[in-house]
C-alpha angles and dihedrals in degrees: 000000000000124000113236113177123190102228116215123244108259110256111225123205119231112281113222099206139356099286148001119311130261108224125215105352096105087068099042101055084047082060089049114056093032078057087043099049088047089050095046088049092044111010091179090062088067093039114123126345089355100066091040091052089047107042096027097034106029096040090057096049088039083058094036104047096014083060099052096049098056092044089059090052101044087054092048095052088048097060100042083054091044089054095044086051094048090052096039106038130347101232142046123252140165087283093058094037080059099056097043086052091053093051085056096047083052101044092050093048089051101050087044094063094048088048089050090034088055092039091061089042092054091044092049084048094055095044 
């Protein structure tokens, strides 16, 4: 007797964009250009060990840790939205493209104040 097994058809979870994600990059530009405004204002801040800890250093932890944390985030708010579809309507629509699109706009806002709120906080620090 052979086994022949049905396969199921492979369940996939709800995407949140077009394509992967690109970690911690959001974050980092924030660091960035909040490090590259206060160069360009006052260049011998930055000058020596103090430009390299902030803009080598800090740039990598912002992405690192700055990147998890809005993944997290990203995936939390996704499948809050996913549920409240599910028990509203069954199917996604404009109205729902909308709101997901809104969640993002907020969570990257408000990751981009914390980022630019740290990132005085570092170059006060150094100073």
């Amino acid at each position: 007797m052979s086994d022949v097994r049905k396969e199921e058809p492979k369940r996939e979870g709800p995407k949140e964009g077009p394509g992967p994600e690109i970690v911690g990059v959001w974050p980092a530009a924030v660091w960035i250009v909040v490090g590259a405004g206060h160069y360009l204002n006052d260049p011998d801040h930055f000058a020596g060990w103090k430009g390299a800890l902030y803009f080598v250093l800090g740039t990598g932890l912002v992405a690192l840790v700055g990147g998890i944390a809005s993944l997290s985030a990203r995936r939390t708010v996704a499948g809050i939205q996913e549920r409240l579809l599910k028990e509203v309507r069954h199917r996604r629509d404009w109205a729902s493209w909308w709101v997901a699109l809104g969640l993002r706009g907020l969570i990257g806002l408000g990751e981009a104040v914390l980022v630019t709120l740290l990132a005085l906080w570092a170059v006060a620090l150094l100073g």
